[in-house]
mmCIF file of C-alpha atoms in Angstrom:
data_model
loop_
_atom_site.group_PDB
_atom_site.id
_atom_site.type_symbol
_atom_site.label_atom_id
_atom_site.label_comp_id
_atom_site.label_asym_id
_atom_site.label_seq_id
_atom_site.Cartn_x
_atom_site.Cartn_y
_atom_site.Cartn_z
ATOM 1 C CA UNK A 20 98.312 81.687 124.658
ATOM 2 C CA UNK A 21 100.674 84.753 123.683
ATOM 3 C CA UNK A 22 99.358 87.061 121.759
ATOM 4 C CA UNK A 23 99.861 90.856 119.971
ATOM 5 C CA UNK A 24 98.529 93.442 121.899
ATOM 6 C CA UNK A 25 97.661 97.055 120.475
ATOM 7 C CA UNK A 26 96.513 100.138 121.950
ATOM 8 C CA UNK A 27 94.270 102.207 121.593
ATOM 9 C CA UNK A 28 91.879 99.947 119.893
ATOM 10 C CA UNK A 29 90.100 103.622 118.711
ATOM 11 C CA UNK A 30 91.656 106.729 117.981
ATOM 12 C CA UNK A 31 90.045 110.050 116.726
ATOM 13 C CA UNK A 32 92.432 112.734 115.588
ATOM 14 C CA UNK A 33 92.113 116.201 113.447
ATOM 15 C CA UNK A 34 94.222 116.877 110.611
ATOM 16 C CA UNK A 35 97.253 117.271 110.952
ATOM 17 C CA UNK A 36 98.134 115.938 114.455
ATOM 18 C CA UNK A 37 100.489 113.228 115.335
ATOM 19 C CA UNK A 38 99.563 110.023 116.036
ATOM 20 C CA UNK A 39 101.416 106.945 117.958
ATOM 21 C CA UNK A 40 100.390 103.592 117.715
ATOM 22 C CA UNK A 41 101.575 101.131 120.157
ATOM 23 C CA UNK A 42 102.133 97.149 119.917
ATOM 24 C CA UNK A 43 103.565 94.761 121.707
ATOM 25 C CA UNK A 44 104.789 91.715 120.061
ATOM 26 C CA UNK A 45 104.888 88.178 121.011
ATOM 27 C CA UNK A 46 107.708 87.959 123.234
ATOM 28 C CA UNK A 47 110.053 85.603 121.834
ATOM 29 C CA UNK A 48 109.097 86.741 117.747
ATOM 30 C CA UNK A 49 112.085 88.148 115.937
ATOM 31 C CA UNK A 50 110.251 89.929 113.160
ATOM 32 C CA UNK A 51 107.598 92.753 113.353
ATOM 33 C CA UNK A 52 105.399 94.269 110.326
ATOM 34 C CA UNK A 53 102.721 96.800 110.466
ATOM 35 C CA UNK A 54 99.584 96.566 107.904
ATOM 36 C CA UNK A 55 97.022 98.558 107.508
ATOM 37 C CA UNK A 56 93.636 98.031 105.949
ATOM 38 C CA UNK A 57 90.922 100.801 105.028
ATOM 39 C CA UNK A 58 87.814 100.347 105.304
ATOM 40 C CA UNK A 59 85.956 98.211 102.447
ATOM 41 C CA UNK A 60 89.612 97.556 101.098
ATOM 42 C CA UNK A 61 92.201 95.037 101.085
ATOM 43 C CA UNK A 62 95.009 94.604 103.882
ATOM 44 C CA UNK A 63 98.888 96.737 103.038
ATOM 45 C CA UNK A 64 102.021 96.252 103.855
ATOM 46 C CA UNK A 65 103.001 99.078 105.583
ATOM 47 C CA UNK A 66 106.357 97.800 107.245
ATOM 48 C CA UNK A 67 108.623 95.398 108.700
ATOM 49 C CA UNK A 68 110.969 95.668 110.931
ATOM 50 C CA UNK A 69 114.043 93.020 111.475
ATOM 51 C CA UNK A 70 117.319 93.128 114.081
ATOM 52 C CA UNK A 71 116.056 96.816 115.095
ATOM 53 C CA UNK A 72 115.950 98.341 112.106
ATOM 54 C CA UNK A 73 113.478 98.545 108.969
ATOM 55 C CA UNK A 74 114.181 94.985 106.753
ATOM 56 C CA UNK A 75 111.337 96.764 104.155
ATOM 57 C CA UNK A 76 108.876 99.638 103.444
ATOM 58 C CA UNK A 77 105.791 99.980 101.075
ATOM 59 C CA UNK A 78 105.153 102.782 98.740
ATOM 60 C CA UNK A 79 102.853 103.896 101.188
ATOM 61 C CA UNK A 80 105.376 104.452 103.822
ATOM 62 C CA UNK A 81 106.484 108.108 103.627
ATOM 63 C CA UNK A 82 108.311 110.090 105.141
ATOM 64 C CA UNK A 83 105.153 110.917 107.331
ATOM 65 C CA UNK A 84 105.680 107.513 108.907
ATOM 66 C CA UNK A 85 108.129 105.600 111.087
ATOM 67 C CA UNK A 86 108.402 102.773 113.442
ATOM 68 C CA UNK A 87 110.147 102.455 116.632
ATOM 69 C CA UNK A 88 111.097 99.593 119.109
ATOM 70 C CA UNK A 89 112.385 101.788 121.677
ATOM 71 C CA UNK A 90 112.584 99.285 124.760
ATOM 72 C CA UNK A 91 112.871 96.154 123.531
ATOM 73 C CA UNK A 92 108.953 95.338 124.079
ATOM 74 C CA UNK A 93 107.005 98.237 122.204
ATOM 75 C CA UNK A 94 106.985 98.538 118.549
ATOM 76 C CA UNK A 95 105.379 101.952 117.935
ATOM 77 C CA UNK A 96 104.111 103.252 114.139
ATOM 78 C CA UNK A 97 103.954 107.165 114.254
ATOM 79 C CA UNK A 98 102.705 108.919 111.811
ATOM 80 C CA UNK A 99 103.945 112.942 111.851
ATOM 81 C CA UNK A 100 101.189 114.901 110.173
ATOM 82 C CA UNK A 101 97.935 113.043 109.918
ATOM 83 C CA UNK A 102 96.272 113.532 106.548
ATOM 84 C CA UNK A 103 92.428 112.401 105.955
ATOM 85 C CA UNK A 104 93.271 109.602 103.591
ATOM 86 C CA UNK A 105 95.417 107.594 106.860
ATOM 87 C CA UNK A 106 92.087 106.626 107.919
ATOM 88 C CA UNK A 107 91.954 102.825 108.698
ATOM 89 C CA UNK A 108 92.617 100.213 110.737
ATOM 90 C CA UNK A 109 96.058 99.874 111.417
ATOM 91 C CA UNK A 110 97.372 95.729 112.268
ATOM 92 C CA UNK A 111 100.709 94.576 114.365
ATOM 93 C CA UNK A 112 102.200 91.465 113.330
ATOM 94 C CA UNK A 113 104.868 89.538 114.575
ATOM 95 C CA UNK A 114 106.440 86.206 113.818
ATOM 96 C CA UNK A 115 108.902 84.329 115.305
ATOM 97 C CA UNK A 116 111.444 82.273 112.769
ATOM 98 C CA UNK A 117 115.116 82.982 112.122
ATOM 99 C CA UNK A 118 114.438 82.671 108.568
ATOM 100 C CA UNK A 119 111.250 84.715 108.390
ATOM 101 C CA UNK A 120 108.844 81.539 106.775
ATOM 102 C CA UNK A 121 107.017 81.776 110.012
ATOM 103 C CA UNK A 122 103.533 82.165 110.928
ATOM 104 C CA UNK A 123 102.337 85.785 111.233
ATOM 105 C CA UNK A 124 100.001 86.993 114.369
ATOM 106 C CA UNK A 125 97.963 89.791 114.050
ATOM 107 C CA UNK A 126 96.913 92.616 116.735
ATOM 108 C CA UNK A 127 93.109 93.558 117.007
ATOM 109 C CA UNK A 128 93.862 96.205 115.630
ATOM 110 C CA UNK A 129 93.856 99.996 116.390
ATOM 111 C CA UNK A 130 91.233 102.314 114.339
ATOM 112 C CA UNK A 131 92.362 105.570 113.061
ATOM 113 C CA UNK A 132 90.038 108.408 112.302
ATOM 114 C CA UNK A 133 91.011 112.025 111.002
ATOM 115 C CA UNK A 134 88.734 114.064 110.898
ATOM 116 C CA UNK B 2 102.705 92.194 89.054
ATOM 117 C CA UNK B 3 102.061 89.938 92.593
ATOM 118 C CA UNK B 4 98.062 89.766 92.960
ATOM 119 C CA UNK B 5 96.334 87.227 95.186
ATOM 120 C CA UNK B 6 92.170 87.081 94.257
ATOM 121 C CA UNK B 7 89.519 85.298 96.240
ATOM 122 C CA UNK B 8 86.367 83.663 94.757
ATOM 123 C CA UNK B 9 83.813 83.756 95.708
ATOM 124 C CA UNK B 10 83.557 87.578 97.371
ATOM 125 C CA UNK B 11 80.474 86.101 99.142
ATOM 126 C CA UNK B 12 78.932 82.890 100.047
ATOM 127 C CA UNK B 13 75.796 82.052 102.228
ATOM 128 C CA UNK B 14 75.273 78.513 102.832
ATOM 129 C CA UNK B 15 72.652 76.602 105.251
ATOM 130 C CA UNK B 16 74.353 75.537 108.214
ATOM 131 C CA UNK B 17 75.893 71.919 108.146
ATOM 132 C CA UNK B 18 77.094 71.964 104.836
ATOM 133 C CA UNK B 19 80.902 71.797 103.702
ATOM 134 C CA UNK B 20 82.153 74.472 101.187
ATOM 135 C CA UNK B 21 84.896 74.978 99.798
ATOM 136 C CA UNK B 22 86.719 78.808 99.666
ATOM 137 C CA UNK B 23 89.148 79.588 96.658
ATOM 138 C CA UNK B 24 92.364 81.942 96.477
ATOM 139 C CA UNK B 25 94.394 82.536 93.251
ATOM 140 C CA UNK B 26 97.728 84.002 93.035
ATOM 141 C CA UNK B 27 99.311 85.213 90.055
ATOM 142 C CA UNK B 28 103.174 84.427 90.947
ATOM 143 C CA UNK B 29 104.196 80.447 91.757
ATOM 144 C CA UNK B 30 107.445 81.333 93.576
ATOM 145 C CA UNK B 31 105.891 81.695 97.125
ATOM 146 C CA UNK B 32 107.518 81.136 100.859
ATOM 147 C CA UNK B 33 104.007 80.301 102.323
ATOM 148 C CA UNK B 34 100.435 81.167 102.364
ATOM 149 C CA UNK B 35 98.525 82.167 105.562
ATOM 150 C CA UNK B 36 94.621 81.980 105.569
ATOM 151 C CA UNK B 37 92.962 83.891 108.287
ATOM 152 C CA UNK B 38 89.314 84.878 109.713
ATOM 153 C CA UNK B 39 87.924 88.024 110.241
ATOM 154 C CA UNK B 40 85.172 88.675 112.110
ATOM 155 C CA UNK B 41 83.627 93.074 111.535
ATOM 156 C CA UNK B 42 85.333 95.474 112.993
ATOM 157 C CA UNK B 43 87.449 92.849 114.573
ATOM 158 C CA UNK B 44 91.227 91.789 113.933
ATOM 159 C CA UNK B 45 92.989 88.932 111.647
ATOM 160 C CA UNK B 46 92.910 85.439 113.509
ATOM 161 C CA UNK B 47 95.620 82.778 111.669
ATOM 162 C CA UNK B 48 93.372 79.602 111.012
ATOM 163 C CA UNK B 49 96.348 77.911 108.207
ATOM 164 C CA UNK B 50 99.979 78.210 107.135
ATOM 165 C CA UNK B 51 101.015 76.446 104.375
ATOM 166 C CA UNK B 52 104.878 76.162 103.302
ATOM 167 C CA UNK B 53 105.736 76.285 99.903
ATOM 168 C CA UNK B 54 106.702 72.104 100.258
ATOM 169 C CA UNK B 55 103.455 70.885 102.119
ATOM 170 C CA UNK B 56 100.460 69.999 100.060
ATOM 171 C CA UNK B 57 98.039 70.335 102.878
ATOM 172 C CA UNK B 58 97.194 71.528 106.359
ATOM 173 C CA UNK B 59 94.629 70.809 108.960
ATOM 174 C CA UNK B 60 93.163 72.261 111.436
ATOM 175 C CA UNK B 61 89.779 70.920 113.475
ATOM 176 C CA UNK B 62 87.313 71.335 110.632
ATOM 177 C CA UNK B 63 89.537 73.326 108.401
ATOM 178 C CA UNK B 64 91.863 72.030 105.781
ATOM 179 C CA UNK B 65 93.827 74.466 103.611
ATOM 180 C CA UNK B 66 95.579 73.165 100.119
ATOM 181 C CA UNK B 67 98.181 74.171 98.266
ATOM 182 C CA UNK B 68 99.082 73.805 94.681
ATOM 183 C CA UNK B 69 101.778 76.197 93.781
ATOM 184 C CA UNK B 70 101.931 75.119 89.909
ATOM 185 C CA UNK B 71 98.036 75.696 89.167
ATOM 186 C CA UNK B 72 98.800 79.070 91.420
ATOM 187 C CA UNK B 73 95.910 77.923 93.761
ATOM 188 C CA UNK B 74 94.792 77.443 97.061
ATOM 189 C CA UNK B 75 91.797 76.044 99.114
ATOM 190 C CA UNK B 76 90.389 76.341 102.270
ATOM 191 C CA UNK B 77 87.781 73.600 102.989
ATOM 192 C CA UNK B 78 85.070 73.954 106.020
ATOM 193 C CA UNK B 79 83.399 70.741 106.820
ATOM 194 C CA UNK B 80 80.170 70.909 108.567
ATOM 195 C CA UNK B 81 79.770 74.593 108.899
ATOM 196 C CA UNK B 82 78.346 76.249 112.102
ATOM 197 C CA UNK B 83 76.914 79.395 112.351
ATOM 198 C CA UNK B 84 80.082 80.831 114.442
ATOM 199 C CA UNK B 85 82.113 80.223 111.202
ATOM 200 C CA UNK B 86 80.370 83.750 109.839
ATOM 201 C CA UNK B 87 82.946 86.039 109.031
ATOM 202 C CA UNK B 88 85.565 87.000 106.181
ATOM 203 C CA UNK B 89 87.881 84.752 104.950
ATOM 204 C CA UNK B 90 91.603 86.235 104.263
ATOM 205 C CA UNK B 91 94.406 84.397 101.928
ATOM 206 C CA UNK B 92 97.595 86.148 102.332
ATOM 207 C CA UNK B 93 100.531 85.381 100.254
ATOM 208 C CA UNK B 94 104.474 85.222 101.193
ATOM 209 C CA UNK B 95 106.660 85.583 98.187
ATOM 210 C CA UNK B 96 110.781 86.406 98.647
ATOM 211 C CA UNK B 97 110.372 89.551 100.804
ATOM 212 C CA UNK B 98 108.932 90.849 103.826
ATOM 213 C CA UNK B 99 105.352 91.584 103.157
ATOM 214 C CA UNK B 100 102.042 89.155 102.715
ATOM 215 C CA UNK B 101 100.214 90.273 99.500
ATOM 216 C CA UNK B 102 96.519 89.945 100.542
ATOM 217 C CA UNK B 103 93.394 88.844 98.658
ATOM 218 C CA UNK B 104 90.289 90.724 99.119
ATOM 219 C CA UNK B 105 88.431 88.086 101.158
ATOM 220 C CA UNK B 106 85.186 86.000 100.935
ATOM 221 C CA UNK B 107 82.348 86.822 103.091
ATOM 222 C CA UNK B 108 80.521 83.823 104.346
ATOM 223 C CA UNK B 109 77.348 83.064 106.119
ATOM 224 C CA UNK B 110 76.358 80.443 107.665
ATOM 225 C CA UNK B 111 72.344 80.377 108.165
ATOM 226 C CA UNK B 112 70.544 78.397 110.579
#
């Protein structure tokens, strides 16, 4: 069954630093979101991402982050300058319909820590 | 202001019973509503989506419901099993992009 990959599933970083998460979609899926969810909290929008460029953005996406589908099979989040408080586990989605009332599948997830 | 709640935020049952898991939402105009399972530490697994013009869905031994008036949903687990341990997510799709996510209900199933 096709399914969202992410790597790395762990990632430990100091203040500061940059950070790339990676995904890969479902192949066929049109639309592709980014959530995170800290821990003991409840799962954000972050992002989503439509015909290669950014359909919507949360308050929480500064101008720290952005997203990237640079080969037509990643979908990278980056965030520039890693601040303590971007600790969590961040989720890939994708779904697949034209008109975006599709089903949503989730990554397992890749944990960020800043230390 | 959007808000999606979940009741119970934890539930242990004995195993074999049915139970029934409850998500609120504030705003009636939805697209959908997703429910998912999360097991700790792990990632969100889609059980249920519901359009906005379906009543019902079913899945094995799950059945989600929808009534968009009351601003409700339900997802019912017959005959738990101890593998059904985990949290329970409702996510809500309203006219743009994002879900708007409850908090979850934590349930556990005893032997």
């Amino acid at each position: 069954e096709p399914e969202v990959t992410q790597t790395p599933s762990h990632q430990v970083t100091q203040m500061g630093q940059e950070v790339i998460l990676r995904c890969v979609p479902i192949s066929n899926h049109l639309y592709f979101y980014w959530y995170r969810q800290i821990l003991g909290q409840k799962v954000e929008f972050l992002v989503s991402f439509y015909n290669n460029e950014i359909s919507e953005k949360s308050e929480i996406f500064d101008d720290q982050f952005s997203v990237e589908r640079p080969d037509g099979s990643n979908f990278t989040l980056k965030i520039r300058s890693t601040k303590l408080e971007d600790s969590a586990m961040y989720f890939c989605a994708s779904s697949g319909l034209a008109d975006n009332t599709g089903e949503l599948f989730f990554g397992e997830g890749s944990r960020l820590t800043v230390l | 202001k959007q808000e999606v709640t979940q009741i119970p935020a934890a539930l242990s049952v004995p195993e074999g019973e049915n139970l029934v898991l409850n998500c609120s939402f504030t705003d009636s105009a939805i697209y959908n509503l997703q429910w998912f399972r999360q097991d700790p530490g792990k990632g969100l697994t889609s059980l249920l989506l519901i359009q906005s013009s379906q009543r019902e869905q079913t899945s094995g031994r799950l059945n989600a419901s929808l009534d968009k008036s009351s601003g409700r949903s339900t997802l019912y687990i017959a005959a738990s099993q101890p593998g059904d341990s985990a949290t329970y997510l409702c996510a809500v799709r309203y006219s743009n992009y994002q879900l708007i996510w409850g908090a979850g209900t934590k349930l556990i199933i005893k032997p």
